[in-house]
mmCIF file with all atom_site columns, C-alpha atoms and ligand atoms in Angstrom:
data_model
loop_
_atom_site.group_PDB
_atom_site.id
_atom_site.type_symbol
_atom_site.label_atom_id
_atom_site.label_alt_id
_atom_site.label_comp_id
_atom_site.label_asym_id
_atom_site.label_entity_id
_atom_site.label_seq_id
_atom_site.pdbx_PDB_ins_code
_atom_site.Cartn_x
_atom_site.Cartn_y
_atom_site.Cartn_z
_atom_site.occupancy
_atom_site.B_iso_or_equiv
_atom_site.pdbx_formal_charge
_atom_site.auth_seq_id
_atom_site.auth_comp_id
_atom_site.auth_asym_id
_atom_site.auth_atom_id
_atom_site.pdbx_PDB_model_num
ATOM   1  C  CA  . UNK D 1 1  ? 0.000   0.000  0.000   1.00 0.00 ? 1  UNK D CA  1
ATOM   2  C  CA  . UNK D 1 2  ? 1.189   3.434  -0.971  1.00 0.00 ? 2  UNK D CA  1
ATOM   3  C  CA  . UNK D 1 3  ? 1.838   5.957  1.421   1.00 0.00 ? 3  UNK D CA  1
ATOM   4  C  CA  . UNK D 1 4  ? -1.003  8.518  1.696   1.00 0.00 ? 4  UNK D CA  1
ATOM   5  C  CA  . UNK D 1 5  ? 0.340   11.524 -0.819  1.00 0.00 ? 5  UNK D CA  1
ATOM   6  C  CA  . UNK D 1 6  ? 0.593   14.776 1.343   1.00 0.00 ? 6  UNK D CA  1
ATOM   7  C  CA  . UNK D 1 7  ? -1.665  17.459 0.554   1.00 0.00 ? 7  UNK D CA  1
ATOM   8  C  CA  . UNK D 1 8  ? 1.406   19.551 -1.491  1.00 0.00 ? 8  UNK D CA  1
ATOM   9  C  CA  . UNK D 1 9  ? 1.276   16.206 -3.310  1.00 0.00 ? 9  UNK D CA  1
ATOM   10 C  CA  . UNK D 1 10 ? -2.380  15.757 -4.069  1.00 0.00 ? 10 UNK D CA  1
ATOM   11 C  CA  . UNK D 1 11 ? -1.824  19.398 -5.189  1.00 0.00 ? 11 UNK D CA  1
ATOM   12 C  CA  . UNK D 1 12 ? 0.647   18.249 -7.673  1.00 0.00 ? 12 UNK D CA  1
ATOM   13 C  CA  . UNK D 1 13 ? -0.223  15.344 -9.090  1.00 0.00 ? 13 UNK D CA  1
ATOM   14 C  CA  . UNK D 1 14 ? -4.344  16.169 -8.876  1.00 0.00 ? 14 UNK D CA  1
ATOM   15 C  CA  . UNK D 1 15 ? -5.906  19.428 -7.458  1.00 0.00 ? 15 UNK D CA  1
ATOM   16 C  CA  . UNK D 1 16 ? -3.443  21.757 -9.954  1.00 0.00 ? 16 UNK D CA  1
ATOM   17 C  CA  . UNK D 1 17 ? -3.954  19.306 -13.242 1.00 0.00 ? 17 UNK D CA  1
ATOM   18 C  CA  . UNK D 1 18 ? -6.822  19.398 -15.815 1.00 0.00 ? 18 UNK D CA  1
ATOM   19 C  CA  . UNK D 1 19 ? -9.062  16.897 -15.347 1.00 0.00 ? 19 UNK D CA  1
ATOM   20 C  CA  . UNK D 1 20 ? -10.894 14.711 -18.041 1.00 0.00 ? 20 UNK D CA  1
ATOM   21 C  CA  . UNK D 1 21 ? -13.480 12.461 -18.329 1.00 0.00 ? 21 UNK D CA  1
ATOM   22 C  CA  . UNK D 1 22 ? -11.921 10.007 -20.328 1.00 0.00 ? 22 UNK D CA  1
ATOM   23 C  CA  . UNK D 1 23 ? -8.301  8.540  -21.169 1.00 0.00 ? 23 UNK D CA  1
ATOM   24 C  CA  . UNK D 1 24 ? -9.573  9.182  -24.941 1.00 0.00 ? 24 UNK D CA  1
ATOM   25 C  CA  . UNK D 1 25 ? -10.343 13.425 -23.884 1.00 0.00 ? 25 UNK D CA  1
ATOM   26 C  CA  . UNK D 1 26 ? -7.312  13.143 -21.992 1.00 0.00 ? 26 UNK D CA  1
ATOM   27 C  CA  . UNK D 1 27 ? -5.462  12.227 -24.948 1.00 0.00 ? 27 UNK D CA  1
ATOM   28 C  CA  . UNK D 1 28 ? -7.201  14.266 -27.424 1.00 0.00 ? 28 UNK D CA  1
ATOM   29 C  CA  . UNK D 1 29 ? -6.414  17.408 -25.477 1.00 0.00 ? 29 UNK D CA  1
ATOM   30 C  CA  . UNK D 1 30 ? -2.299  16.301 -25.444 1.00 0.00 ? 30 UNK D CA  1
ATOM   31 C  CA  . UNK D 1 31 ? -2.819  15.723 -29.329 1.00 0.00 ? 31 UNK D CA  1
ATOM   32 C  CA  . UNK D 1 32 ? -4.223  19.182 -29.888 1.00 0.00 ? 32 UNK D CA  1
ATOM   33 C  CA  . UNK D 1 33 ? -2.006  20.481 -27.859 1.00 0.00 ? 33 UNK D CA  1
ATOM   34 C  CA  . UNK D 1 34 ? 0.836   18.812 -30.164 1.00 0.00 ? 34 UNK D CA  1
ATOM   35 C  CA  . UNK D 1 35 ? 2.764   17.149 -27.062 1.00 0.00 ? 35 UNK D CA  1
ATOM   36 C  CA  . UNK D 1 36 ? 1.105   14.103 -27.703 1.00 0.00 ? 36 UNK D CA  1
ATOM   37 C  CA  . UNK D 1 37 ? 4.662   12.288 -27.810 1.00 0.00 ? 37 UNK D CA  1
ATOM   38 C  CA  . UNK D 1 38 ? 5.827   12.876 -24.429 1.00 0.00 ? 38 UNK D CA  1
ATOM   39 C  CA  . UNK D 1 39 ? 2.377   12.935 -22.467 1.00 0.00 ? 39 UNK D CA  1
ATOM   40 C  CA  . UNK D 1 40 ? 0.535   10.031 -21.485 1.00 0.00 ? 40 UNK D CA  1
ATOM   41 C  CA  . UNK D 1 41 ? -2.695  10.104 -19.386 1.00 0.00 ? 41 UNK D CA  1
ATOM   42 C  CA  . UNK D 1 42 ? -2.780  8.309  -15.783 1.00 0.00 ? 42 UNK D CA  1
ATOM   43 C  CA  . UNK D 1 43 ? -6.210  7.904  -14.354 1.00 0.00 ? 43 UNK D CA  1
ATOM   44 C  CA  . UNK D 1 44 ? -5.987  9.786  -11.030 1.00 0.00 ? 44 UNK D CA  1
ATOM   45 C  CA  . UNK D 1 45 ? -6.234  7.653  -7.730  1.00 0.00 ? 45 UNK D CA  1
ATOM   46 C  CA  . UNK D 1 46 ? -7.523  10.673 -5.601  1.00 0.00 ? 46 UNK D CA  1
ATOM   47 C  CA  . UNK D 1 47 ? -10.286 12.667 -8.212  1.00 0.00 ? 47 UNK D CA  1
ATOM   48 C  CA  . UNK D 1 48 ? -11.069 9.204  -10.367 1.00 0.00 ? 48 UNK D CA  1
ATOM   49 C  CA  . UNK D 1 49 ? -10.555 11.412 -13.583 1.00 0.00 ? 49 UNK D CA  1
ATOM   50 C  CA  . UNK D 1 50 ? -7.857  11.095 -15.960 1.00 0.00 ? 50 UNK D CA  1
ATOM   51 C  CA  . UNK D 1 51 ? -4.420  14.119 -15.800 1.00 0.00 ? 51 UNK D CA  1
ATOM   52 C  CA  . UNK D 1 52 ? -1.931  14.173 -18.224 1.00 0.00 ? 52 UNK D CA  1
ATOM   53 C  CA  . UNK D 1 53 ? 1.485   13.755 -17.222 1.00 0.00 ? 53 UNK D CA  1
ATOM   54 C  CA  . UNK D 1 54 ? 5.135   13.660 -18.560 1.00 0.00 ? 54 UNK D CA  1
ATOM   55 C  CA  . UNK D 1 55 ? 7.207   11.676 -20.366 1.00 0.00 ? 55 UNK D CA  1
ATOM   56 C  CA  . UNK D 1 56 ? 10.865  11.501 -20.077 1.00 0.00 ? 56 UNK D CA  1
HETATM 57 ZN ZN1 . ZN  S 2 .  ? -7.065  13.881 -9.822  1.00 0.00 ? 1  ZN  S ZN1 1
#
């Protein structure tokens, strides 16, 4: 079990992202965006949405 993420955390990795619905509007908005190639979308253990996040 993961340690609970700190509120600074949840900030970063949740409360300070753009949330979407799906992985597939999640994606779509990296593809318009044209960073498609070094996004991918996590779905979001603390909102239940999907955030974009990056690749190295
Ligand atoms: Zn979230």
């Amino acid at each position: 079990m993961a340690k609970k993420p700190t509120r600074e955390e949840r900030d970063r990795m949740c409360t300070r992202k753009r949330r979407y619905a799906t992985q597939a509007d999640a994606l779509t908005a990296a593809a318009i965006l044209g960073v498609e190639r070094n996004r991918t979308a996590y779905r979001c253990p603390l909102c239940g949405r999907w955030h974009l996040s990056s690749v190295r």
